[in-house]
XYZ file of C-alpha atoms in Angstrom:
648
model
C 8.105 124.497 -39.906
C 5.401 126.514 -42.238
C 6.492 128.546 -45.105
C 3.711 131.794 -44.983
C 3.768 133.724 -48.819
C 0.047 135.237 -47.648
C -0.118 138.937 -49.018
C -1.752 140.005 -45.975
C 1.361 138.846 -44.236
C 3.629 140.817 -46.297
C 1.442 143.993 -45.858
C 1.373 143.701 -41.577
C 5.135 143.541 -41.667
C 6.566 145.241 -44.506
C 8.365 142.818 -46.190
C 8.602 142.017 -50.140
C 6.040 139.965 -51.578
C 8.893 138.035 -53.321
C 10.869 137.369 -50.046
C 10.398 133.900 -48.650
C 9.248 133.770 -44.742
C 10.610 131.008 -42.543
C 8.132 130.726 -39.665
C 9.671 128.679 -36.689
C 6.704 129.030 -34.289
C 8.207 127.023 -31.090
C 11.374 130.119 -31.421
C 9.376 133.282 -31.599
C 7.493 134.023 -28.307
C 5.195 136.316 -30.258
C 2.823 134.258 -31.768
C 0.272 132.870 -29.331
C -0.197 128.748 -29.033
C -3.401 127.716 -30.763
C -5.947 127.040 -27.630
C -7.023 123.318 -26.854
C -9.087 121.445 -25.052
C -7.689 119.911 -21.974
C -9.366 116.827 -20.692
C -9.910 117.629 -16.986
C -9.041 114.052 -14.637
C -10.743 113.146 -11.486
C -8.760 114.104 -8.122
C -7.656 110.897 -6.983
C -9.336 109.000 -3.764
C -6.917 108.633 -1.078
C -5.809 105.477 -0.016
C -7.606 104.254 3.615
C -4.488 103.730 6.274
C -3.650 100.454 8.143
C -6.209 101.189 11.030
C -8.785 101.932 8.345
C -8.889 98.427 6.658
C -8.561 96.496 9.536
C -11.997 98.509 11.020
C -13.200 97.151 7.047
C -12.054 93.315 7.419
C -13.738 93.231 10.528
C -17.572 94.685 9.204
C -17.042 92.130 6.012
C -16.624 89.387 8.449
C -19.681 90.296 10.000
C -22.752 89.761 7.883
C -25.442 91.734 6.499
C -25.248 94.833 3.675
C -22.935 96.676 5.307
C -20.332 93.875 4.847
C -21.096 93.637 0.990
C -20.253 97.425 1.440
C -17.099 96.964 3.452
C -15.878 94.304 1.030
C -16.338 96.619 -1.964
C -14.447 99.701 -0.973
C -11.807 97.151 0.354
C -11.783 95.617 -3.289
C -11.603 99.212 -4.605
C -8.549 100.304 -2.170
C -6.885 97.592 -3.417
C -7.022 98.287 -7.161
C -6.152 102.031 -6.331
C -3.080 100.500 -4.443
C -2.445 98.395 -7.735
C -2.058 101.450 -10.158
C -0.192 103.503 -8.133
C 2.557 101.084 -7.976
C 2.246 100.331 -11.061
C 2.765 103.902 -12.065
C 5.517 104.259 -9.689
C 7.953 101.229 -11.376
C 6.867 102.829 -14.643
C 9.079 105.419 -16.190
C 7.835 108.768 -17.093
C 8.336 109.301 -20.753
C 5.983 112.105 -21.420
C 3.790 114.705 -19.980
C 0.266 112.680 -20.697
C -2.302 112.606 -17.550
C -2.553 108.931 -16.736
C -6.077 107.502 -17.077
C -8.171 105.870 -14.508
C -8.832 101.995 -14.724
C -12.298 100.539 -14.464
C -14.184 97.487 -15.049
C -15.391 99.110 -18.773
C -11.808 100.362 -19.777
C -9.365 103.686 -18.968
C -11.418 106.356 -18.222
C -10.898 109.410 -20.169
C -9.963 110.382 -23.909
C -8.182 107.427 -25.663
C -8.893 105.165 -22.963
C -11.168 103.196 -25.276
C -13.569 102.755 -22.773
C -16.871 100.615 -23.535
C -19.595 100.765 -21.251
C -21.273 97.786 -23.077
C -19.712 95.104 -24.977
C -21.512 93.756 -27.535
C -21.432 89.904 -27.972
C -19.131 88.804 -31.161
C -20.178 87.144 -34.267
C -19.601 83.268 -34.055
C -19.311 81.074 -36.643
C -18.646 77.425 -36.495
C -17.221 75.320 -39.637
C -14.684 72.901 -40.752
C -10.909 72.774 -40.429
C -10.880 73.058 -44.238
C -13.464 75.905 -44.290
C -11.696 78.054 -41.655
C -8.080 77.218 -42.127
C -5.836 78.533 -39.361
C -8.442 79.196 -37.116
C -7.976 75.780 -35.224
C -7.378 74.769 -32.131
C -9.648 77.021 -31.643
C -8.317 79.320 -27.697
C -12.149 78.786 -26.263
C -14.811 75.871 -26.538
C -18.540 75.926 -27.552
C -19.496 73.057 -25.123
C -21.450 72.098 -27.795
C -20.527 69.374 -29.711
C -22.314 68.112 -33.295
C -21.946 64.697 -32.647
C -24.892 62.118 -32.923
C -28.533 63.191 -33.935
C -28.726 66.885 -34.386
C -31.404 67.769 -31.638
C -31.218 71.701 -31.873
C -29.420 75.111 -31.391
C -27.606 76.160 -28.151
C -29.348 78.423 -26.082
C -26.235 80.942 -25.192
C -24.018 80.698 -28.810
C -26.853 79.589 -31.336
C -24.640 76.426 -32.276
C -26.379 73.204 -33.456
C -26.244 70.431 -31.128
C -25.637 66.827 -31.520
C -26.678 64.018 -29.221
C -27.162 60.335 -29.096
C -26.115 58.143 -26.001
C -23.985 55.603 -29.018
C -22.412 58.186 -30.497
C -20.955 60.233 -27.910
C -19.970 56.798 -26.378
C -17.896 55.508 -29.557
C -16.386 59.451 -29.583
C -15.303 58.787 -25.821
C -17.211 61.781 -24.560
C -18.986 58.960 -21.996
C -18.436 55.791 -20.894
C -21.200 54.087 -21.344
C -24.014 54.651 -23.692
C -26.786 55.019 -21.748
C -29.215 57.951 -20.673
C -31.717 58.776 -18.578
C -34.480 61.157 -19.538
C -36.557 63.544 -16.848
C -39.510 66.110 -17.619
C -42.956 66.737 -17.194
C -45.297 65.952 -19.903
C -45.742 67.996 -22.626
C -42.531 69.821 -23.328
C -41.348 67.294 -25.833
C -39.784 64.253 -24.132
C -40.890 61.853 -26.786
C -40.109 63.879 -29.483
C -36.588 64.201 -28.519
C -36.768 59.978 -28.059
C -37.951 59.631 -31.626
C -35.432 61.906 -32.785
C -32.437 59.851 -31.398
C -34.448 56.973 -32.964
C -34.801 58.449 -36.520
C -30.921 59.293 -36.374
C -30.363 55.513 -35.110
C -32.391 54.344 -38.488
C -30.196 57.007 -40.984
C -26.787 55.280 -39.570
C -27.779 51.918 -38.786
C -28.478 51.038 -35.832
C -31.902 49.436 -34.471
C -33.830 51.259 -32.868
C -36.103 48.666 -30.125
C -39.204 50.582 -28.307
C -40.212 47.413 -26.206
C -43.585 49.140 -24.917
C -44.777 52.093 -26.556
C -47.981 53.278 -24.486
C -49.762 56.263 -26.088
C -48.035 55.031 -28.902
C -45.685 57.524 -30.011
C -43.079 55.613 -31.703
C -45.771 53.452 -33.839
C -47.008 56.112 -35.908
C -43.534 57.045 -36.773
C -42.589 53.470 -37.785
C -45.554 52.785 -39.602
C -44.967 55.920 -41.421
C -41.327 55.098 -42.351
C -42.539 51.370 -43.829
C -45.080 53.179 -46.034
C -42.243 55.083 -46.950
C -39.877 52.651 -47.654
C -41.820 49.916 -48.409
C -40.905 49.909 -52.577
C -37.495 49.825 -51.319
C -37.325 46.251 -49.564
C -39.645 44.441 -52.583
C -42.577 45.251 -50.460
C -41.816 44.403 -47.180
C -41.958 46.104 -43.973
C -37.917 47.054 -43.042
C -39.222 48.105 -39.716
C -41.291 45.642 -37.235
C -44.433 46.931 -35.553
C -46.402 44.218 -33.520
C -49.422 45.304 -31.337
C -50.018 44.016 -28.259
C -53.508 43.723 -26.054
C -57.075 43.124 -26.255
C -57.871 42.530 -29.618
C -53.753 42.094 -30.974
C -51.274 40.024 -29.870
C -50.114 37.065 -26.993
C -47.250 36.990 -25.448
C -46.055 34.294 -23.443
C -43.543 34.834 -20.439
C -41.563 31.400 -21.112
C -40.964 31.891 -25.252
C -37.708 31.545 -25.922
C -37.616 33.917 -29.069
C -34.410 34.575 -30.633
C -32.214 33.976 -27.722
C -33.799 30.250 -28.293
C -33.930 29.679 -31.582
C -29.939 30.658 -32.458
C -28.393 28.108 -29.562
C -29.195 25.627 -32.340
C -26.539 27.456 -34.902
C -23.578 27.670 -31.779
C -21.013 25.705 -30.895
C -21.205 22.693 -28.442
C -19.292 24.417 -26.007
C -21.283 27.966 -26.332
C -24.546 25.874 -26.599
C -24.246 24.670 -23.500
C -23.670 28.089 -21.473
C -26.579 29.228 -24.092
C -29.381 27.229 -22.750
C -28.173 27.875 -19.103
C -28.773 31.792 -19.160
C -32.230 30.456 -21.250
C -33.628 29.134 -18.589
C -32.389 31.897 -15.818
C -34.551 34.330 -18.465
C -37.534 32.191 -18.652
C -38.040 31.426 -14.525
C -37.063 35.585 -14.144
C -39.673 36.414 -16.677
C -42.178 33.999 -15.259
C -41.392 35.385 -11.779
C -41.740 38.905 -11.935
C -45.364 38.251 -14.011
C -46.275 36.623 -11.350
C -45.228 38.969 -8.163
C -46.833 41.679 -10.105
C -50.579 39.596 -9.792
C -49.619 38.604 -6.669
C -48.298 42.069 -5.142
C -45.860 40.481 -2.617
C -42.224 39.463 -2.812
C -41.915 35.566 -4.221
C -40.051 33.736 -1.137
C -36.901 31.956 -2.138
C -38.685 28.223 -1.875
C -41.273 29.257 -5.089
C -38.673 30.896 -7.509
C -37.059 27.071 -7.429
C -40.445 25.307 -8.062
C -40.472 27.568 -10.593
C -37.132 26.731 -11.940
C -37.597 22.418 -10.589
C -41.013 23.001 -12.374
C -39.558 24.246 -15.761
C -36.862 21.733 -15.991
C -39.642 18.867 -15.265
C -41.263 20.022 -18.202
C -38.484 19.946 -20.745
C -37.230 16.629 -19.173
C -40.258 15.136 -19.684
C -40.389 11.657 -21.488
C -43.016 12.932 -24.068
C -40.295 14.854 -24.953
C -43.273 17.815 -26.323
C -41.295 21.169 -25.284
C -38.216 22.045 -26.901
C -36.650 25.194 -28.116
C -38.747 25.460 -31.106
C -42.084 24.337 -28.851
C -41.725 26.460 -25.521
C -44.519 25.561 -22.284
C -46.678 27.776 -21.487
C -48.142 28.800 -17.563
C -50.630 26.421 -17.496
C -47.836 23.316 -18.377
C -46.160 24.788 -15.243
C -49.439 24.637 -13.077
C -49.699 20.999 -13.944
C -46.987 19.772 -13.178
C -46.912 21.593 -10.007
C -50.437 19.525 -8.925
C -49.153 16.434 -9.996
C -46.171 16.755 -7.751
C -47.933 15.090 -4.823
C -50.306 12.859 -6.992
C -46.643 11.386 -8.202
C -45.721 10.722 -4.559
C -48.961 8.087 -3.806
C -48.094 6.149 -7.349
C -46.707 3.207 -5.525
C -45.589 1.704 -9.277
C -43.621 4.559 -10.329
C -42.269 5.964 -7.416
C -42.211 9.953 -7.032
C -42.950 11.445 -10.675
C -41.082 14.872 -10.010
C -38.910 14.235 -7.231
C -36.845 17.131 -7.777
C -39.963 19.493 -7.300
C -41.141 18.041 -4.208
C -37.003 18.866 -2.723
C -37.190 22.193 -4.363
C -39.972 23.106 -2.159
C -38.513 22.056 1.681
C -41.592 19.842 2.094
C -40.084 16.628 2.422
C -41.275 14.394 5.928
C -41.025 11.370 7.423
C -43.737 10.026 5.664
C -45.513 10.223 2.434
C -48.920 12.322 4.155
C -46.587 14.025 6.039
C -44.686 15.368 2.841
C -47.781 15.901 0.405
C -49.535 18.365 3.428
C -46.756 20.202 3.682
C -45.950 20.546 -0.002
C -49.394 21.546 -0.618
C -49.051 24.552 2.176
C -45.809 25.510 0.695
C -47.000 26.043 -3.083
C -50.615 26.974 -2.671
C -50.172 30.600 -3.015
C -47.662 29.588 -5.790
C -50.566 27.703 -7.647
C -52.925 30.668 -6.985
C -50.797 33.067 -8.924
C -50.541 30.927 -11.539
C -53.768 30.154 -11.984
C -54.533 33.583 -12.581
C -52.247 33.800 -15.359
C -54.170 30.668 -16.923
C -57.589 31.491 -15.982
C -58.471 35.195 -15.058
C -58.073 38.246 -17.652
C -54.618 37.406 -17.870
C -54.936 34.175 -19.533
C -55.982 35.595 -22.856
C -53.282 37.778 -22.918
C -50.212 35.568 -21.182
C -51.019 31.510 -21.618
C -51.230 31.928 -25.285
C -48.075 30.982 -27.683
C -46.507 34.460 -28.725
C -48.029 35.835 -31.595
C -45.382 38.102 -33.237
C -41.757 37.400 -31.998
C -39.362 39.861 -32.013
C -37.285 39.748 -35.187
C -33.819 40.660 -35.112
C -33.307 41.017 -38.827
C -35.773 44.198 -38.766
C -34.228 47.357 -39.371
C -36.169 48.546 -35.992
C -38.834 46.927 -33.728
C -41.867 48.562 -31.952
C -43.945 46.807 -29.693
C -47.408 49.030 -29.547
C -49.053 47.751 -26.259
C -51.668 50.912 -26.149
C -54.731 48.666 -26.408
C -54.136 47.555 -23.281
C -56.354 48.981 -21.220
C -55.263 51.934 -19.094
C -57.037 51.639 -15.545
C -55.344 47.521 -15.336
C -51.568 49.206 -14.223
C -50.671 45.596 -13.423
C -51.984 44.357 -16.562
C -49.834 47.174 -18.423
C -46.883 46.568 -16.190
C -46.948 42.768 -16.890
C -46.841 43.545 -20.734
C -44.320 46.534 -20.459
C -42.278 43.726 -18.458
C -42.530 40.826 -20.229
C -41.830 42.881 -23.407
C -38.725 44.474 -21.831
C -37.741 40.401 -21.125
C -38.463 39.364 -25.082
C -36.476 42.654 -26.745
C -33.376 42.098 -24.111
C -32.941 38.300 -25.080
C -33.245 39.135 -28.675
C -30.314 41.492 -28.319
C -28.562 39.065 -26.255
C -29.103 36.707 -29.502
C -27.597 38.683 -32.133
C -24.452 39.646 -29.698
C -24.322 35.977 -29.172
C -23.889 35.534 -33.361
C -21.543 38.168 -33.816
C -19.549 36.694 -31.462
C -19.001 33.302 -33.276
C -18.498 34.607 -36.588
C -22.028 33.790 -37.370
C -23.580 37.634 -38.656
C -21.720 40.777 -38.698
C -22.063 42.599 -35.686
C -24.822 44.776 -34.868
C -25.809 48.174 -32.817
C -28.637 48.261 -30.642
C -30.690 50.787 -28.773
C -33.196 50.323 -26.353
C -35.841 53.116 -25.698
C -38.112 52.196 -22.105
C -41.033 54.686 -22.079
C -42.634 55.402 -18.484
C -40.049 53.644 -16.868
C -41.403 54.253 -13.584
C -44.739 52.534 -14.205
C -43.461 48.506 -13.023
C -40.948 50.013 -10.268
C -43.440 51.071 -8.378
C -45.692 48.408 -8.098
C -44.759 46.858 -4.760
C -41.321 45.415 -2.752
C -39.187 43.853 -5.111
C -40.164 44.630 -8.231
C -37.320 46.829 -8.752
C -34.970 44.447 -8.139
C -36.682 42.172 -11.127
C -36.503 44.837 -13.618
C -32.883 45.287 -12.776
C -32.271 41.420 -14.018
C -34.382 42.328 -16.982
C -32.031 45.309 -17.884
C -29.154 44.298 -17.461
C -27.814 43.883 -21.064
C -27.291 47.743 -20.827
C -23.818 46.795 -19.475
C -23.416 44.992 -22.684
C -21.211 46.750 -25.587
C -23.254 47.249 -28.382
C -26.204 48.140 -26.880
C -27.381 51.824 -26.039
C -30.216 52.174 -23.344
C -33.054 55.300 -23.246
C -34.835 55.404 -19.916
C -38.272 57.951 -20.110
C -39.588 59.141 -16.987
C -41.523 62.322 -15.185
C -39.267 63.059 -12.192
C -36.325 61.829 -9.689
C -39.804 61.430 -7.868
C -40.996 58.231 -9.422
C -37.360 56.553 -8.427
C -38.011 57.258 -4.810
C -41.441 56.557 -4.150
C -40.604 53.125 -2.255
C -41.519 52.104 1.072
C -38.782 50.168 1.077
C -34.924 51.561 1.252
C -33.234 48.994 -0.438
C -35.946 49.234 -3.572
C -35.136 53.390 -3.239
C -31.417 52.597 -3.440
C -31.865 50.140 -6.403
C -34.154 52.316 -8.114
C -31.420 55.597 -8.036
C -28.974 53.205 -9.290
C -30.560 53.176 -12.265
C -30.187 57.244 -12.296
C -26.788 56.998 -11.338
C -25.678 54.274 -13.879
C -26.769 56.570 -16.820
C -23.484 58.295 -17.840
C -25.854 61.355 -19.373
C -28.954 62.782 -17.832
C -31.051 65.072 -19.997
C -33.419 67.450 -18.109
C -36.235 68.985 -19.780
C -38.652 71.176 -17.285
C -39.099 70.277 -13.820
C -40.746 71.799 -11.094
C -38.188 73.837 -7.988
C -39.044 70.747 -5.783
C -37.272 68.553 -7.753
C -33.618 70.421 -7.824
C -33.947 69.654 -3.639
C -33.739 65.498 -4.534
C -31.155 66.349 -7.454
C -28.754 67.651 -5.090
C -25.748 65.305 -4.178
C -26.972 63.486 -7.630
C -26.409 65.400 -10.217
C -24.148 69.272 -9.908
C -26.358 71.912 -11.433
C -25.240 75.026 -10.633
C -27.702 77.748 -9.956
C -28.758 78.926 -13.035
C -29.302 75.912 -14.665
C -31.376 74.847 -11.137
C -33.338 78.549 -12.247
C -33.759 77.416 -16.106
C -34.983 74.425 -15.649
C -37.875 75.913 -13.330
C -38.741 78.959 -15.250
C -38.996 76.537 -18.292
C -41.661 74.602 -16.827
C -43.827 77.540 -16.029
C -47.368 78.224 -17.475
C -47.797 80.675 -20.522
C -49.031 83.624 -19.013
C -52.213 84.525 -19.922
C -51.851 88.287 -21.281
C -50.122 86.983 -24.339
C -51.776 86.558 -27.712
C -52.369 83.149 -29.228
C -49.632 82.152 -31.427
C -51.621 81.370 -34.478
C -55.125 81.566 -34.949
C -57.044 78.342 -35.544
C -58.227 76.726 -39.070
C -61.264 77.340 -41.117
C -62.982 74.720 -41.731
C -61.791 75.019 -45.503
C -58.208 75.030 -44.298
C -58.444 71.551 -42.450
C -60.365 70.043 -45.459
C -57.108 70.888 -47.470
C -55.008 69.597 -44.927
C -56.944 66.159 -44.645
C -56.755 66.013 -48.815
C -53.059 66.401 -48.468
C -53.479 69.912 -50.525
C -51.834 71.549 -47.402
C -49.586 70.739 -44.811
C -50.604 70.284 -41.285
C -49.986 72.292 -38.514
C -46.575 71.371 -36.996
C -45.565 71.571 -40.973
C -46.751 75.174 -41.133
C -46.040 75.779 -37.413
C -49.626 76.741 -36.654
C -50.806 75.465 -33.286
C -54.270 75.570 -32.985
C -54.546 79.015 -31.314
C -53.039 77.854 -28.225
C -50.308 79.455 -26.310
C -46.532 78.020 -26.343
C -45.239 77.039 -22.719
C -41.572 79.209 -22.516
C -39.801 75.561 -21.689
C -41.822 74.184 -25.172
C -38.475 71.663 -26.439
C -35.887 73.474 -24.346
C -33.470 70.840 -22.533
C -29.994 70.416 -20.588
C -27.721 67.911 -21.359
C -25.335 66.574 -18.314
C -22.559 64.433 -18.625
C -20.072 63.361 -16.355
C -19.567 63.619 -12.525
C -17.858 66.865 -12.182
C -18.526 70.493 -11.821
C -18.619 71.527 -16.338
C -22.002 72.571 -16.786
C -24.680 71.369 -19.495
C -25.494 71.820 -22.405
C -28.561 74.034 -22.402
C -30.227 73.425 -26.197
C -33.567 74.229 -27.786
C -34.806 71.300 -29.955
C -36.299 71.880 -33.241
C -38.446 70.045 -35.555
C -37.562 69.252 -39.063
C -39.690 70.267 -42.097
C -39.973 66.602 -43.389
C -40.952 65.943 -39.608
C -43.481 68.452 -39.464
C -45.139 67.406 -43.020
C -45.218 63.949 -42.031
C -46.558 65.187 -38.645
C -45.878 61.902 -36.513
C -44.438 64.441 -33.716
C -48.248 66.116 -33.282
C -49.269 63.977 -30.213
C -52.923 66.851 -29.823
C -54.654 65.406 -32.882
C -57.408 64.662 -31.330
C -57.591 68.012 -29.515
C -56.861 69.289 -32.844
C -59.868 67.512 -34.512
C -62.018 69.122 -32.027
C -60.961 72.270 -32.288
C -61.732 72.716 -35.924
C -65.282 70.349 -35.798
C -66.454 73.583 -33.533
C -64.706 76.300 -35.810
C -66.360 74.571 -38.394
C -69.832 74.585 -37.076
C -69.484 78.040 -35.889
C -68.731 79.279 -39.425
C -71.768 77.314 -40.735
């Protein structure tokens, strides 16, 4: 009710200004009802009959547009169907037009209808920072545990990853991963990252190979770092390899040798039995890579007869602290038969001339057939002792692998590039040497003799030795197999599924994929469409990661701008005095366009149908300054030598 005391009121009806009007609008039909604005509602569809979706069913079985068509007016009958029932069972409590359901809201006033819905603000923190906001009802799928590699690409999150840490949080089972992309898109960056992390928590970091060398220039950085922190010395281990640097002997018994003195009788024992299974595999695989062909089963035990010869030896000169080299093992293998004619002395090496199935009826008889059986054996050896490999192989190692160091790098880049069976030999017998010393210090630890110890393994261009003939994959699975070990994390590098398959043979193929399937987390930076056809049945990418991870590794295209424009000449001379930073520090790169896949990557884990962990990596300022991630120096050198002579 209104109480009017207008004058104008009192005037139209003649009434005292002092006499108080009760106005009950809703009981006096005079007075008119105020005129509104009705919202007018869409006439709704009738609903098809019986006959009518049954003629609908059938066209959506059939194919083709019109059965997307059919399907969506079916889907639509059926939500009309929905709200009239639900109206019906409903009671009606007032006159209010009911408003029509779609997929952005009610239609109609007060419906709240949003035709686009905006994503929300996420923030991510503590369960002390944002108290009673946990569990939290939906995850990120993006958990901060391990290294912190970047942001997500959908919710902006930082990421986490490290094949040790997510194994001792129980997000995998075993802590090792294997990493596919094409070059250029950061692959070694995101290896040295995981191997920074493994140097701030304590674990060893082990490159046993490095080949362009990205991991040297990063450790050699970090010891002039640290240096005045360990009294001068060198907390991380960097031993070159090649023409011009280091030997490296297949048969040293590094640190797997040298501790069996320190161990029990018992353990001892056992010790120097795996010792010598390293030393003849090591050996072995050298050799099939000169050779090219599979070793028969007859010259892998004059290997072993010839080794055990040489430590049983009455001299007594090889122990564990003096190890033979190949050319001890060539001897003895020619003196074999020169042993069986010594009349006096009877058959020097007996045990050689059973190992090799040559024994006859008679003395001639035997030596012929011994010579047949181990002259291709004595060929490959003597290329070891004499050819280009002898300056490299029959030489006592120079730097052994030292276990104490806070991380070891093994820098085998000047070794040539064109020799691939030269660089396979070193990446293999390095591989050998850095998986024995880990054996070693798990082999303390376990008898109370150090404190135990994390490892991880990083194996750059780990396709190079597996495809280098029959049975060579087979030998680098005996190398690696102390990635089964706890303790121990493994990082496998590689271009594509590609390099795993390229076998003639079926059973290398199948060995060589076990090695993809064995790694409990595969991280996928670009790849071409081809290679989502061998991923299938390996690895469940759904479609869009299958479209990511091909529109990542697509070309700049050529319209765009350069990012940055280049130095002056003035600008690099600061850079080279240190008066400026460089330019991954200042994120200048040289004029040259970004790739759209530049440090994007997916992260897969498990067997099952969750989907990855899409991520772009980032580079930290103290990274960038120090600027061991820049693998285009020299391209960078060049670019500002001819800016600079322009100018002039």
């Amino acid at each position: 009710m209104t109480m009017v005391t207008t004058s104008a009121r009192h005037r139209r009806e003649g009434t005292d200004p002092a006499t108080l009007v009760i106005d009950a609008g809703a009981a006096s039909g005079l007075t008119e009802a105020p005129k509104t604005k009705q919202h007018k509602t869409r006439p709704e569809k009738p609903l098809y009959t019986d006959g009518e979706r049954e003629r609908l069913q059938q066209v959506a079985r059939s194919g083709g547009v019109k059965a997307v068509i059919a399907r969506s007016r079916l889907d639509n009958d059926g939500r009309r169907r929905e709200e009239r029932e639900l109206r019906a069972e409903r009671p009606v409590e007032f006159a209010v037009p009911t408003l029509a359901r779609t997929d952005t809201g009610f239609a109609g006033r007060g419906g709240g209808r949003m035709p686009f819905v905006r994503r929300p603000t996420e923030f991510r923190g503590t369960t002390a920072q944002v108290p009673g906001l946990y569990p939290f009802s939906v995850g990120a799928n993006a958990p901060l545990s391990g290294a912190p590699i970047g942001t997500h690409l959908e919710t902006g999150q930082p990421v986490g990853y490290d094949g040790l840490s997510w194994f001792l949080d129980g997000d995998m089972t075993a802590p090792s991963t294997m990493t596919l992309g094409l070059n250029g898109f950061g692959k070694s960056t995101f290896g040295r990252r995981i191997a920074l992390y493994d140097l701030a928590v304590g674990v060893r970091p082990m490159v046993m190979g490095d080949l362009k060398p990205d991991f040297t220039s990063m450790y050699h950085t970090i010891n002039e770092l640290s240096r005045h922190e360990y009294d001068g010395h060198d907390p991380l281990q960097v031993s070159e390899v090649g023409y011009g640097g280091g030997k490296m002997n297949p048969l040293d018994v590094g640190n797997f040798g040298r501790i069996i003195a320190r161990l029990p009788q018992k353990a001892r024992q056992v010790a120097e039995v795996e010792l010598r299974r390293r030393q003849i595999t090591a050996l072995c695989s050298l050799l099939q890579i000169l050779r090219g062909a599979e070793f028969q089963a007859h010259e892998e035990t004059l290997v072993g007869a010839a080794i055990d010869c040489l430590y049983r030896a009455d001299a007594n000169r090889f122990d564990l602290d003096r190890p033979p080299l190949p050319e001890d093992v060539l001897k003895v293998l020619k003196q074999a038969p020169q042993g069986m004619h010594d009349a006096a002395a009877g058959a020097r090496h007996p045990d050689l001339i059973e190992a090799s199935g040559a024994l006859g009826r008679t003395a001639d008889l035997t030596w012929d057939r011994y010579i047949e059986l181990t002259e291709r054996l004595r060929q490959a050896l003597d290329l070891i002792v004499r050819g280009p490999f002898g300056t490299m192989f029959n030489a006592p190692t120079t730097n052994p692998i030292d276990t104490e160091a806070r991380g070891v790098c093994v820098d085998i880049s000047k070794v040539p590039t064109g020799d691939t069976k030269l660089r396979a030999a070193v990446l293999l017998t390095s591989w050998s040497d850095g998986f024995s010393a880990v054996e070693a210090a798990h082999l303390l630890s376990d008898h109370g003799l150090q404190a135990p110890r994390l490892f991880d393994l990083f194996v750059d261009e780990f396709s190079l030795v597996l495809g280098l003939g029959h049975g060579m994959v087979y030998r680098v699975d005996e190398i690696t197999r102390v990635q089964r070990t706890v303790g121990t994390g493994t990082n496998f590098f590689t271009h594509t599924l590609k390099d795993l398959t390229a076998f003639d043979s079926q059973e290398d193929r199948s060995r060589a994929l076990g090695f993809f399937d064995r790694a409990r987390a595969k991280v996928f930076f670009p790849l071409p469409q081809s290679e989502a056809e061998l991923l299938e049945g390996k690895v469940n990418l759904n479609d869009f990661e299958r479209n990511s991870l091909a529109e990542w590794a697509s070309a700049p295209r050529r319209a765009d701008d350069p990012v940055i424009e280049p130095y002056t000449a003035a600008e690099w001379r600061q850079i080279l005095d240190g008066e400026m930073e460089n330019a991954w520090a200042t994120g200048r790169t040289r004029g040259r366009r970004i790739p759209p896949g530049m440090g994007k990557l997916l992260i897969k884990t498990g067997e099952g149908e969750q989907p990855g962990i899409p991520l772009q990596m980032s580079i930290a300022p103290t990274e960038r300054r120090l600027g061991f991630h820049n693998t285009n120096r020299r391209f960078d050198h060049v670019a500002s030598f001819e800016h600079a002579q322009q100018e002039r």
